[in-house]
Amino acid sequence: MFLSRGVFFASCASCLLAVALAVSTPAMAQSVTPASNSSARPAGASAPAAASGAQATTAKGPANAENTDSAGNAVTSDSDFDARQKALDQRTEENNYRYGVAEHDCYAKFFVNSCLNKARDSMRTVQADIRKEQLALDGEQRTQRARVRDEQAAIKRAQDEASAPQRAADDARNAQAYEDKQKQHQIDQAQRAAEAPQRSANAQAYQDKLRQHALDQAQRGISPSQAAANRQAYDQKQGDFQRKLDEARAQGAQKAQERVEKQQSFQKKQADAAQHKADVEARQKQAAEKAEQKRQDALKQQQIEEQQKQQQQQQ
């Protein structure tokens, strides 16, 4: 009796532990997994949802694989690659979300581990399909980049081939110019070497003249200090002469400028006088014309008066 009662208590304790675990585990999973429902779902409803999601994803995988194969035959652009990459990223996020929801729902079931294994297998199946399509997309992108790189290399080779004659002509011209410079340099060196004895002789003659000049000064009894004083006096005279010459040149330039200004002033006065004379003659002409006009008017008035007198006498 005591044994059966102990077994009964043990079974009750195990049931209570299972219930507590089933109640506490969904709450913990709900706080960890994103975008899950606030209330626990029934066990019968979660399993079909996970199965239907896995079937839809599995059915979607071959279709995308076919699209990838068909797109691999055509030349795709960067925008197409970006759109396909965005679609794969979106599918990855949806797969992770469905796995999180299925994992959350599994903790509300009695057979938790079996449900988790099924959800994990479904998620890995979809993940494998996405990975396969991602590898295919990466291969197409590498092929596209290689094709663009080959095209650019072909264009560069064509440009190099087109500019090859010009480069060859430039290289030949540069080589010829370099050879001409080298030849001219050799000629200059040979000429300088030939003129070396003459330069040496000129330097020796200059030194001889300096020594002879020193001997002459010594014979005339001129000391070095006296020679320096004479040299300073000579330099002073030359400086004074140069200063006077500069002053004379400056005065000459100033006088020349004054002559030019006087000539310009004279020409201006002559022009003003001519203009004044023309103005006077014009005014005199206008005055004569006015006087003549007045005389003509007076004669006409006189004739009119005489005619009027004659008419009165006749009446």
PDB file of C-alpha atoms in Angstrom:
ATOM      1  CA  MET A   1       0.000   0.000   0.000  1.00  0.00           C
ATOM      2  CA  PHE A   2       2.780   2.364   0.897  1.00  0.00           C
ATOM      3  CA  LEU A   3       4.577   1.376  -2.292  1.00  0.00           C
ATOM      4  CA  SER A   4       1.553   2.167  -4.476  1.00  0.00           C
ATOM      5  CA  ARG A   5       1.059   5.442  -2.635  1.00  0.00           C
ATOM      6  CA  GLY A   6       4.728   6.368  -3.256  1.00  0.00           C
ATOM      7  CA  VAL A   7       4.385   5.548  -6.940  1.00  0.00           C
ATOM      8  CA  PHE A   8       1.249   7.682  -7.094  1.00  0.00           C
ATOM      9  CA  PHE A   9       3.016  10.625  -5.449  1.00  0.00           C
ATOM     10  CA  ALA A  10       5.996  10.237  -7.787  1.00  0.00           C
ATOM     11  CA  SER A  11       3.751  10.214 -10.848  1.00  0.00           C
ATOM     12  CA  CYS A  12       1.914  13.300  -9.573  1.00  0.00           C
ATOM     13  CA  ALA A  13       5.206  15.082  -8.964  1.00  0.00           C
ATOM     14  CA  SER A  14       6.417  14.257 -12.483  1.00  0.00           C
ATOM     15  CA  CYS A  15       3.143  15.543 -13.941  1.00  0.00           C
ATOM     16  CA  LEU A  16       3.411  18.791 -11.993  1.00  0.00           C
ATOM     17  CA  LEU A  17       7.032  19.223 -13.153  1.00  0.00           C
ATOM     18  CA  ALA A  18       6.044  18.661 -16.788  1.00  0.00           C
ATOM     19  CA  VAL A  19       3.204  21.177 -16.505  1.00  0.00           C
ATOM     20  CA  ALA A  20       5.484  23.776 -14.904  1.00  0.00           C
ATOM     21  CA  LEU A  21       8.092  23.239 -17.621  1.00  0.00           C
ATOM     22  CA  ALA A  22       5.463  23.541 -20.354  1.00  0.00           C
ATOM     23  CA  VAL A  23       4.152  26.783 -18.851  1.00  0.00           C
ATOM     24  CA  SER A  24       7.517  28.480 -18.171  1.00  0.00           C
ATOM     25  CA  THR A  25       9.340  27.493 -21.363  1.00  0.00           C
ATOM     26  CA  PRO A  26       7.004  29.266 -23.901  1.00  0.00           C
ATOM     27  CA  ALA A  27       7.288  32.501 -21.925  1.00  0.00           C
ATOM     28  CA  MET A  28      11.083  32.324 -22.049  1.00  0.00           C
ATOM     29  CA  ALA A  29      11.053  31.501 -25.778  1.00  0.00           C
ATOM     30  CA  GLN A  30       8.677  34.393 -26.408  1.00  0.00           C
ATOM     31  CA  SER A  31      11.122  36.848 -24.808  1.00  0.00           C
ATOM     32  CA  VAL A  32      14.071  35.550 -26.875  1.00  0.00           C
ATOM     33  CA  THR A  33      12.655  34.942 -30.390  1.00  0.00           C
ATOM     34  CA  PRO A  34      11.599  38.055 -32.395  1.00  0.00           C
ATOM     35  CA  ALA A  35       8.195  38.718 -33.932  1.00  0.00           C
ATOM     36  CA  SER A  36       6.327  35.910 -32.080  1.00  0.00           C
ATOM     37  CA  ASN A  37       2.698  35.883 -31.003  1.00  0.00           C
ATOM     38  CA  SER A  38       1.786  37.011 -27.479  1.00  0.00           C
ATOM     39  CA  SER A  39      -0.333  33.963 -26.661  1.00  0.00           C
ATOM     40  CA  ALA A  40       0.579  30.289 -26.992  1.00  0.00           C
ATOM     41  CA  ARG A  41      -0.891  28.523 -30.007  1.00  0.00           C
ATOM     42  CA  PRO A  42      -2.515  25.105 -29.967  1.00  0.00           C
ATOM     43  CA  ALA A  43      -0.262  22.189 -30.721  1.00  0.00           C
ATOM     44  CA  GLY A  44      -2.383  20.944 -33.582  1.00  0.00           C
ATOM     45  CA  ALA A  45      -2.322  24.304 -35.354  1.00  0.00           C
ATOM     46  CA  SER A  46       1.438  24.931 -35.152  1.00  0.00           C
ATOM     47  CA  ALA A  47       2.599  21.702 -36.741  1.00  0.00           C
ATOM     48  CA  PRO A  48       0.547  22.098 -39.965  1.00  0.00           C
ATOM     49  CA  ALA A  49       1.699  25.709 -40.228  1.00  0.00           C
ATOM     50  CA  ALA A  50       5.344  24.666 -40.037  1.00  0.00           C
ATOM     51  CA  ALA A  51       4.751  21.852 -42.517  1.00  0.00           C
ATOM     52  CA  SER A  52       2.936  24.152 -44.950  1.00  0.00           C
ATOM     53  CA  GLY A  53       5.748  26.738 -44.671  1.00  0.00           C
ATOM     54  CA  ALA A  54       8.334  24.068 -45.392  1.00  0.00           C
ATOM     55  CA  GLN A  55       6.352  22.827 -48.398  1.00  0.00           C
ATOM     56  CA  ALA A  56       5.929  26.355 -49.769  1.00  0.00           C
ATOM     57  CA  THR A  57       9.628  27.056 -49.350  1.00  0.00           C
ATOM     58  CA  THR A  58      10.556  23.738 -50.936  1.00  0.00           C
ATOM     59  CA  ALA A  59       8.260  24.457 -53.859  1.00  0.00           C
ATOM     60  CA  LYS A  60       9.702  27.950 -54.211  1.00  0.00           C
ATOM     61  CA  GLY A  61      13.277  26.665 -54.308  1.00  0.00           C
ATOM     62  CA  PRO A  62      13.125  24.823 -57.678  1.00  0.00           C
ATOM     63  CA  ALA A  63      11.296  27.741 -59.270  1.00  0.00           C
ATOM     64  CA  ASN A  64      14.020  30.143 -58.192  1.00  0.00           C
ATOM     65  CA  ALA A  65      16.638  27.642 -59.345  1.00  0.00           C
ATOM     66  CA  GLU A  66      15.034  27.596 -62.787  1.00  0.00           C
ATOM     67  CA  ASN A  67      14.982  31.394 -62.832  1.00  0.00           C
ATOM     68  CA  THR A  68      18.639  31.408 -61.863  1.00  0.00           C
ATOM     69  CA  ASP A  69      19.509  28.979 -64.667  1.00  0.00           C
ATOM     70  CA  SER A  70      17.590  31.039 -67.211  1.00  0.00           C
ATOM     71  CA  ALA A  71      19.173  34.254 -65.986  1.00  0.00           C
ATOM     72  CA  GLY A  72      22.607  32.664 -66.256  1.00  0.00           C
ATOM     73  CA  ASN A  73      22.144  32.313 -70.020  1.00  0.00           C
ATOM     74  CA  ALA A  74      21.490  36.054 -70.474  1.00  0.00           C
ATOM     75  CA  VAL A  75      23.702  39.006 -69.691  1.00  0.00           C
ATOM     76  CA  THR A  76      22.514  40.548 -66.431  1.00  0.00           C
ATOM     77  CA  SER A  77      23.188  44.017 -65.219  1.00  0.00           C
ATOM     78  CA  ASP A  78      24.121  45.269 -61.803  1.00  0.00           C
ATOM     79  CA  SER A  79      20.523  46.257 -61.067  1.00  0.00           C
ATOM     80  CA  ASP A  80      19.359  42.699 -61.784  1.00  0.00           C
ATOM     81  CA  PHE A  81      22.017  41.325 -59.460  1.00  0.00           C
ATOM     82  CA  ASP A  82      20.978  43.761 -56.747  1.00  0.00           C
ATOM     83  CA  ALA A  83      17.308  42.815 -57.108  1.00  0.00           C
ATOM     84  CA  ARG A  84      18.065  39.094 -56.925  1.00  0.00           C
ATOM     85  CA  GLN A  85      20.366  39.592 -53.944  1.00  0.00           C
ATOM     86  CA  LYS A  86      17.653  41.572 -52.194  1.00  0.00           C
ATOM     87  CA  ALA A  87      15.158  38.772 -52.876  1.00  0.00           C
ATOM     88  CA  LEU A  88      17.540  36.180 -51.414  1.00  0.00           C
ATOM     89  CA  ASP A  89      18.101  38.333 -48.342  1.00  0.00           C
ATOM     90  CA  GLN A  90      14.350  38.699 -47.903  1.00  0.00           C
ATOM     91  CA  ARG A  91      13.854  34.926 -48.202  1.00  0.00           C
ATOM     92  CA  THR A  92      16.572  34.389 -45.593  1.00  0.00           C
ATOM     93  CA  GLU A  93      14.845  36.759 -43.198  1.00  0.00           C
ATOM     94  CA  GLU A  94      11.476  35.073 -43.810  1.00  0.00           C
ATOM     95  CA  ASN A  95      13.018  31.635 -43.233  1.00  0.00           C
ATOM     96  CA  ASN A  96      14.570  32.768 -39.965  1.00  0.00           C
ATOM     97  CA  TYR A  97      11.277  34.322 -38.901  1.00  0.00           C
ATOM     98  CA  ARG A  98       9.305  31.143 -39.667  1.00  0.00           C
ATOM     99  CA  TYR A  99      11.859  29.085 -37.765  1.00  0.00           C
ATOM    100  CA  GLY A 100      11.570  31.404 -34.780  1.00  0.00           C
ATOM    101  CA  VAL A 101       7.774  31.131 -34.820  1.00  0.00           C
ATOM    102  CA  ALA A 102       7.915  27.338 -35.188  1.00  0.00           C
ATOM    103  CA  GLU A 103      10.459  27.105 -32.367  1.00  0.00           C
ATOM    104  CA  HIS A 104       8.207  29.195 -30.147  1.00  0.00           C
ATOM    105  CA  ASP A 105       5.207  27.028 -30.977  1.00  0.00           C
ATOM    106  CA  CYS A 106       7.148  23.826 -30.293  1.00  0.00           C
ATOM    107  CA  TYR A 107       7.638  24.755 -26.642  1.00  0.00           C
ATOM    108  CA  ALA A 108       3.857  24.671 -26.225  1.00  0.00           C
ATOM    109  CA  LYS A 109       3.696  21.011 -27.325  1.00  0.00           C
ATOM    110  CA  PHE A 110       4.320  17.872 -25.352  1.00  0.00           C
ATOM    111  CA  PHE A 111       6.975  16.440 -27.711  1.00  0.00           C
ATOM    112  CA  VAL A 112       9.191  19.507 -27.755  1.00  0.00           C
ATOM    113  CA  ASN A 113      12.397  17.964 -29.105  1.00  0.00           C
ATOM    114  CA  SER A 114      10.686  16.216 -31.992  1.00  0.00           C
ATOM    115  CA  CYS A 115       8.932  19.431 -32.999  1.00  0.00           C
ATOM    116  CA  LEU A 116      12.177  21.399 -32.754  1.00  0.00           C
ATOM    117  CA  ASN A 117      13.989  18.852 -34.916  1.00  0.00           C
ATOM    118  CA  LYS A 118      11.305  19.053 -37.591  1.00  0.00           C
ATOM    119  CA  ALA A 119      11.340  22.866 -37.569  1.00  0.00           C
ATOM    120  CA  ARG A 120      15.135  22.848 -37.720  1.00  0.00           C
ATOM    121  CA  ASP A 121      15.148  20.379 -40.629  1.00  0.00           C
ATOM    122  CA  SER A 122      12.621  22.495 -42.523  1.00  0.00           C
ATOM    123  CA  MET A 123      14.662  25.634 -41.884  1.00  0.00           C
ATOM    124  CA  ARG A 124      17.883  23.938 -43.004  1.00  0.00           C
ATOM    125  CA  THR A 125      16.220  22.653 -46.189  1.00  0.00           C
ATOM    126  CA  VAL A 126      15.142  26.162 -47.168  1.00  0.00           C
ATOM    127  CA  GLN A 127      18.515  27.511 -46.081  1.00  0.00           C
ATOM    128  CA  ALA A 128      20.273  24.986 -48.337  1.00  0.00           C
ATOM    129  CA  ASP A 129      18.135  26.081 -51.305  1.00  0.00           C
ATOM    130  CA  ILE A 130      18.908  29.735 -50.584  1.00  0.00           C
ATOM    131  CA  ARG A 131      22.600  28.901 -50.254  1.00  0.00           C
ATOM    132  CA  LYS A 132      22.520  27.106 -53.600  1.00  0.00           C
ATOM    133  CA  GLU A 133      20.919  30.110 -55.300  1.00  0.00           C
ATOM    134  CA  GLN A 134      23.370  32.449 -53.541  1.00  0.00           C
ATOM    135  CA  LEU A 135      26.316  30.461 -54.903  1.00  0.00           C
ATOM    136  CA  ALA A 136      24.798  30.548 -58.395  1.00  0.00           C
ATOM    137  CA  LEU A 137      24.277  34.308 -58.135  1.00  0.00           C
ATOM    138  CA  ASP A 138      27.844  34.817 -56.942  1.00  0.00           C
ATOM    139  CA  GLY A 139      29.085  32.761 -59.891  1.00  0.00           C
ATOM    140  CA  GLU A 140      27.078  34.873 -62.333  1.00  0.00           C
ATOM    141  CA  GLN A 141      28.426  38.046 -60.773  1.00  0.00           C
ATOM    142  CA  ARG A 142      31.980  36.769 -61.095  1.00  0.00           C
ATOM    143  CA  THR A 143      31.296  35.849 -64.721  1.00  0.00           C
ATOM    144  CA  GLN A 144      29.818  39.290 -65.378  1.00  0.00           C
ATOM    145  CA  ARG A 145      32.781  41.035 -63.769  1.00  0.00           C
ATOM    146  CA  ALA A 146      35.196  38.855 -65.733  1.00  0.00           C
ATOM    147  CA  ARG A 147      33.355  39.669 -68.970  1.00  0.00           C
ATOM    148  CA  VAL A 148      33.440  43.403 -68.245  1.00  0.00           C
ATOM    149  CA  ARG A 149      37.113  43.144 -67.335  1.00  0.00           C
ATOM    150  CA  ASP A 150      37.843  41.271 -70.579  1.00  0.00           C
ATOM    151  CA  GLU A 151      35.931  43.886 -72.587  1.00  0.00           C
ATOM    152  CA  GLN A 152      37.864  46.705 -70.955  1.00  0.00           C
ATOM    153  CA  ALA A 153      41.117  44.864 -71.591  1.00  0.00           C
ATOM    154  CA  ALA A 154      40.131  44.371 -75.245  1.00  0.00           C
ATOM    155  CA  ILE A 155      39.300  48.073 -75.583  1.00  0.00           C
ATOM    156  CA  LYS A 156      42.623  48.963 -73.980  1.00  0.00           C
ATOM    157  CA  ARG A 157      44.470  46.632 -76.353  1.00  0.00           C
ATOM    158  CA  ALA A 158      42.642  48.144 -79.331  1.00  0.00           C
ATOM    159  CA  GLN A 159      43.548  51.642 -78.178  1.00  0.00           C
ATOM    160  CA  ASP A 160      47.157  50.591 -77.690  1.00  0.00           C
ATOM    161  CA  GLU A 161      47.249  49.044 -81.155  1.00  0.00           C
ATOM    162  CA  ALA A 162      45.677  52.164 -82.680  1.00  0.00           C
ATOM    163  CA  SER A 163      48.185  54.448 -80.967  1.00  0.00           C
ATOM    164  CA  ALA A 164      51.149  52.157 -81.620  1.00  0.00           C
ATOM    165  CA  PRO A 165      52.308  53.988 -84.814  1.00  0.00           C
ATOM    166  CA  GLN A 166      52.175  57.349 -83.060  1.00  0.00           C
ATOM    167  CA  ARG A 167      54.065  55.978 -80.076  1.00  0.00           C
ATOM    168  CA  ALA A 168      56.647  54.438 -82.385  1.00  0.00           C
ATOM    169  CA  ALA A 169      57.073  57.762 -84.193  1.00  0.00           C
ATOM    170  CA  ASP A 170      57.397  59.600 -80.874  1.00  0.00           C
ATOM    171  CA  ASP A 171      59.933  57.075 -79.612  1.00  0.00           C
ATOM    172  CA  ALA A 172      61.952  57.382 -82.812  1.00  0.00           C
ATOM    173  CA  ARG A 173      61.854  61.183 -82.636  1.00  0.00           C
ATOM    174  CA  ASN A 174      62.886  61.151 -78.985  1.00  0.00           C
ATOM    175  CA  ALA A 175      65.696  58.700 -79.705  1.00  0.00           C
ATOM    176  CA  GLN A 176      66.931  60.871 -82.574  1.00  0.00           C
ATOM    177  CA  ALA A 177      66.793  63.989 -80.401  1.00  0.00           C
ATOM    178  CA  TYR A 178      68.728  62.174 -77.670  1.00  0.00           C
ATOM    179  CA  GLU A 179      71.379  61.068 -80.155  1.00  0.00           C
ATOM    180  CA  ASP A 180      71.674  64.622 -81.504  1.00  0.00           C
ATOM    181  CA  LYS A 181      72.132  65.962 -77.983  1.00  0.00           C
ATOM    182  CA  GLN A 182      74.786  63.360 -77.262  1.00  0.00           C
ATOM    183  CA  LYS A 183      76.639  64.241 -80.463  1.00  0.00           C
ATOM    184  CA  GLN A 184      76.439  67.958 -79.694  1.00  0.00           C
ATOM    185  CA  HIS A 185      77.711  67.287 -76.182  1.00  0.00           C
ATOM    186  CA  GLN A 186      80.660  65.339 -77.569  1.00  0.00           C
ATOM    187  CA  ILE A 187      81.402  68.171 -80.011  1.00  0.00           C
ATOM    188  CA  ASP A 188      81.268  70.719 -77.179  1.00  0.00           C
ATOM    189  CA  GLN A 189      83.588  68.612 -75.055  1.00  0.00           C
ATOM    190  CA  ALA A 190      86.042  68.230 -77.937  1.00  0.00           C
ATOM    191  CA  GLN A 191      85.938  71.969 -78.623  1.00  0.00           C
ATOM    192  CA  ARG A 192      86.465  72.754 -74.953  1.00  0.00           C
ATOM    193  CA  ALA A 193      89.370  70.315 -74.815  1.00  0.00           C
ATOM    194  CA  ALA A 194      90.873  71.960 -77.902  1.00  0.00           C
ATOM    195  CA  GLU A 195      90.492  75.427 -76.340  1.00  0.00           C
ATOM    196  CA  ALA A 196      92.004  74.335 -73.022  1.00  0.00           C
ATOM    197  CA  PRO A 197      95.618  75.256 -73.987  1.00  0.00           C
ATOM    198  CA  GLN A 198      94.498  78.700 -75.155  1.00  0.00           C
ATOM    199  CA  ARG A 199      92.609  79.311 -71.920  1.00  0.00           C
ATOM    200  CA  SER A 200      95.635  78.195 -69.937  1.00  0.00           C
ATOM    201  CA  ALA A 201      97.863  80.517 -71.974  1.00  0.00           C
ATOM    202  CA  ASN A 202      95.469  83.423 -71.421  1.00  0.00           C
ATOM    203  CA  ALA A 203      95.438  82.796 -67.678  1.00  0.00           C
ATOM    204  CA  GLN A 204      99.222  82.638 -67.634  1.00  0.00           C
ATOM    205  CA  ALA A 205      99.463  85.890 -69.620  1.00  0.00           C
ATOM    206  CA  TYR A 206      97.120  87.595 -67.175  1.00  0.00           C
ATOM    207  CA  GLN A 207      99.237  86.468 -64.233  1.00  0.00           C
ATOM    208  CA  ASP A 208     102.352  87.717 -66.029  1.00  0.00           C
ATOM    209  CA  LYS A 209     100.727  91.110 -66.562  1.00  0.00           C
ATOM    210  CA  LEU A 210      99.832  91.332 -62.891  1.00  0.00           C
ATOM    211  CA  ARG A 211     103.386  90.514 -61.886  1.00  0.00           C
ATOM    212  CA  GLN A 212     104.794  93.002 -64.410  1.00  0.00           C
ATOM    213  CA  HIS A 213     102.452  95.688 -63.118  1.00  0.00           C
ATOM    214  CA  ALA A 214     103.597  95.000 -59.563  1.00  0.00           C
ATOM    215  CA  LEU A 215     107.248  95.233 -60.673  1.00  0.00           C
ATOM    216  CA  ASP A 216     106.592  98.524 -62.457  1.00  0.00           C
ATOM    217  CA  GLN A 217     104.973  99.994 -59.373  1.00  0.00           C
ATOM    218  CA  ALA A 218     107.878  98.787 -57.250  1.00  0.00           C
ATOM    219  CA  GLN A 219     110.372 100.379 -59.642  1.00  0.00           C
ATOM    220  CA  ARG A 220     108.487 103.680 -59.526  1.00  0.00           C
ATOM    221  CA  GLY A 221     108.664 103.556 -55.758  1.00  0.00           C
ATOM    222  CA  ILE A 222     104.919 103.145 -55.234  1.00  0.00           C
ATOM    223  CA  SER A 223     104.127 101.228 -52.096  1.00  0.00           C
ATOM    224  CA  PRO A 224     101.102  98.933 -51.831  1.00  0.00           C
ATOM    225  CA  SER A 225      99.316 101.444 -49.596  1.00  0.00           C
ATOM    226  CA  GLN A 226      99.994 104.199 -52.125  1.00  0.00           C
ATOM    227  CA  ALA A 227      98.755 101.950 -54.912  1.00  0.00           C
ATOM    228  CA  ALA A 228      95.581 101.287 -52.928  1.00  0.00           C
ATOM    229  CA  ALA A 229      95.120 105.023 -52.350  1.00  0.00           C
ATOM    230  CA  ASN A 230      95.663 105.702 -56.047  1.00  0.00           C
ATOM    231  CA  ARG A 231      93.166 103.021 -56.882  1.00  0.00           C
ATOM    232  CA  GLN A 232      90.650 104.537 -54.481  1.00  0.00           C
ATOM    233  CA  ALA A 233      91.203 108.006 -55.938  1.00  0.00           C
ATOM    234  CA  TYR A 234      90.765 106.612 -59.429  1.00  0.00           C
ATOM    235  CA  ASP A 235      87.557 104.902 -58.401  1.00  0.00           C
ATOM    236  CA  GLN A 236      86.381 108.160 -56.813  1.00  0.00           C
ATOM    237  CA  LYS A 237      87.090 110.067 -60.020  1.00  0.00           C
ATOM    238  CA  GLN A 238      85.317 107.461 -62.062  1.00  0.00           C
ATOM    239  CA  GLY A 239      82.371 107.608 -59.679  1.00  0.00           C
ATOM    240  CA  ASP A 240      82.204 111.401 -59.869  1.00  0.00           C
ATOM    241  CA  PHE A 241      82.431 111.288 -63.630  1.00  0.00           C
ATOM    242  CA  GLN A 242      79.683 108.707 -63.814  1.00  0.00           C
ATOM    243  CA  ARG A 243      77.529 110.763 -61.447  1.00  0.00           C
ATOM    244  CA  LYS A 244      78.026 113.922 -63.516  1.00  0.00           C
ATOM    245  CA  LEU A 245      77.317 111.957 -66.657  1.00  0.00           C
ATOM    246  CA  ASP A 246      74.092 110.631 -65.153  1.00  0.00           C
ATOM    247  CA  GLU A 247      73.097 114.132 -64.043  1.00  0.00           C
ATOM    248  CA  ALA A 248      73.808 115.507 -67.518  1.00  0.00           C
ATOM    249  CA  ARG A 249      71.734 112.751 -69.060  1.00  0.00           C
ATOM    250  CA  ALA A 250      68.909 113.433 -66.619  1.00  0.00           C
ATOM    251  CA  GLN A 251      69.054 117.168 -67.361  1.00  0.00           C
ATOM    252  CA  GLY A 252      69.113 116.479 -71.087  1.00  0.00           C
ATOM    253  CA  ALA A 253      66.075 114.231 -70.754  1.00  0.00           C
ATOM    254  CA  GLN A 254      64.306 116.865 -68.663  1.00  0.00           C
ATOM    255  CA  LYS A 255      65.092 119.600 -71.180  1.00  0.00           C
ATOM    256  CA  ALA A 256      63.937 117.373 -74.011  1.00  0.00           C
ATOM    257  CA  GLN A 257      60.691 116.794 -72.130  1.00  0.00           C
ATOM    258  CA  GLU A 258      60.324 120.527 -71.585  1.00  0.00           C
ATOM    259  CA  ARG A 259      60.900 121.166 -75.290  1.00  0.00           C
ATOM    260  CA  VAL A 260      58.255 118.623 -76.150  1.00  0.00           C
ATOM    261  CA  GLU A 261      55.839 120.229 -73.698  1.00  0.00           C
ATOM    262  CA  LYS A 262      56.604 123.717 -75.073  1.00  0.00           C
ATOM    263  CA  GLN A 263      56.070 122.489 -78.602  1.00  0.00           C
ATOM    264  CA  GLN A 264      52.779 120.921 -77.613  1.00  0.00           C
ATOM    265  CA  SER A 265      51.764 124.154 -75.853  1.00  0.00           C
ATOM    266  CA  PHE A 266      52.717 126.205 -78.930  1.00  0.00           C
ATOM    267  CA  GLN A 267      50.735 123.908 -81.192  1.00  0.00           C
ATOM    268  CA  LYS A 268      47.768 124.191 -78.846  1.00  0.00           C
ATOM    269  CA  LYS A 269      48.027 127.989 -78.870  1.00  0.00           C
ATOM    270  CA  GLN A 270      48.231 127.990 -82.655  1.00  0.00           C
ATOM    271  CA  ALA A 271      45.177 125.773 -82.848  1.00  0.00           C
ATOM    272  CA  ASP A 272      43.321 128.023 -80.375  1.00  0.00           C
ATOM    273  CA  ALA A 273      44.292 131.119 -82.396  1.00  0.00           C
ATOM    274  CA  ALA A 274      43.135 129.516 -85.623  1.00  0.00           C
ATOM    275  CA  GLN A 275      39.872 128.536 -83.979  1.00  0.00           C
ATOM    276  CA  HIS A 276      39.441 132.060 -82.569  1.00  0.00           C
ATOM    277  CA  LYS A 277      40.101 133.560 -86.001  1.00  0.00           C
ATOM    278  CA  ALA A 278      37.580 131.229 -87.571  1.00  0.00           C
ATOM    279  CA  ASP A 279      35.026 132.146 -84.894  1.00  0.00           C
ATOM    280  CA  VAL A 280      35.620 135.891 -85.470  1.00  0.00           C
ATOM    281  CA  GLU A 281      35.272 135.515 -89.215  1.00  0.00           C
ATOM    282  CA  ALA A 282      32.080 133.523 -88.738  1.00  0.00           C
ATOM    283  CA  ARG A 283      30.639 136.201 -86.442  1.00  0.00           C
ATOM    284  CA  GLN A 284      31.660 138.948 -88.879  1.00  0.00           C
ATOM    285  CA  LYS A 285      30.034 137.071 -91.714  1.00  0.00           C
ATOM    286  CA  GLN A 286      26.866 136.630 -89.685  1.00  0.00           C
ATOM    287  CA  ALA A 287      26.880 140.371 -88.821  1.00  0.00           C
ATOM    288  CA  ALA A 288      27.343 141.320 -92.488  1.00  0.00           C
ATOM    289  CA  GLU A 289      24.521 139.012 -93.492  1.00  0.00           C
ATOM    290  CA  LYS A 290      22.272 140.547 -90.848  1.00  0.00           C
ATOM    291  CA  ALA A 291      23.193 144.088 -91.983  1.00  0.00           C
ATOM    292  CA  GLU A 292      22.507 143.183 -95.600  1.00  0.00           C
ATOM    293  CA  GLN A 293      19.202 141.658 -94.577  1.00  0.00           C
ATOM    294  CA  LYS A 294      18.257 144.835 -92.709  1.00  0.00           C
ATOM    295  CA  ARG A 295      19.225 146.968 -95.707  1.00  0.00           C
ATOM    296  CA  GLN A 296      17.138 144.814 -98.013  1.00  0.00           C
ATOM    297  CA  ASP A 297      14.223 145.055 -95.608  1.00  0.00           C
ATOM    298  CA  ALA A 298      14.596 148.857 -95.441  1.00  0.00           C
ATOM    299  CA  LEU A 299      14.662 149.123 -99.258  1.00  0.00           C
ATOM    300  CA  LYS A 300      11.567 146.986 -99.539  1.00  0.00           C
ATOM    301  CA  GLN A 301       9.806 149.095 -96.926  1.00  0.00           C
ATOM    302  CA  GLN A 302      10.824 152.276 -98.734  1.00  0.00           C
ATOM    303  CA  GLN A 303       9.545 150.939-102.063  1.00  0.00           C
ATOM    304  CA  ILE A 304       6.265 149.987-100.453  1.00  0.00           C
ATOM    305  CA  GLU A 305       5.876 153.464 -98.968  1.00  0.00           C
ATOM    306  CA  GLU A 306       6.649 155.118-102.331  1.00  0.00           C
ATOM    307  CA  GLN A 307       4.077 152.948-104.058  1.00  0.00           C
ATOM    308  CA  GLN A 308       1.508 153.876-101.446  1.00  0.00           C
ATOM    309  CA  LYS A 309       2.282 157.606-101.949  1.00  0.00           C
ATOM    310  CA  GLN A 310       1.941 157.273-105.722  1.00  0.00           C
ATOM    311  CA  GLN A 311      -1.389 155.558-105.330  1.00  0.00           C
ATOM    312  CA  GLN A 312      -2.604 158.331-103.033  1.00  0.00           C
ATOM    313  CA  GLN A 313      -1.486 161.006-105.489  1.00  0.00           C
ATOM    314  CA  GLN A 314      -3.256 159.261-108.341  1.00  0.00           C
ATOM    315  CA  GLN A 315      -6.459 159.155-106.346  1.00  0.00           C
TER     316      GLN A 315
END
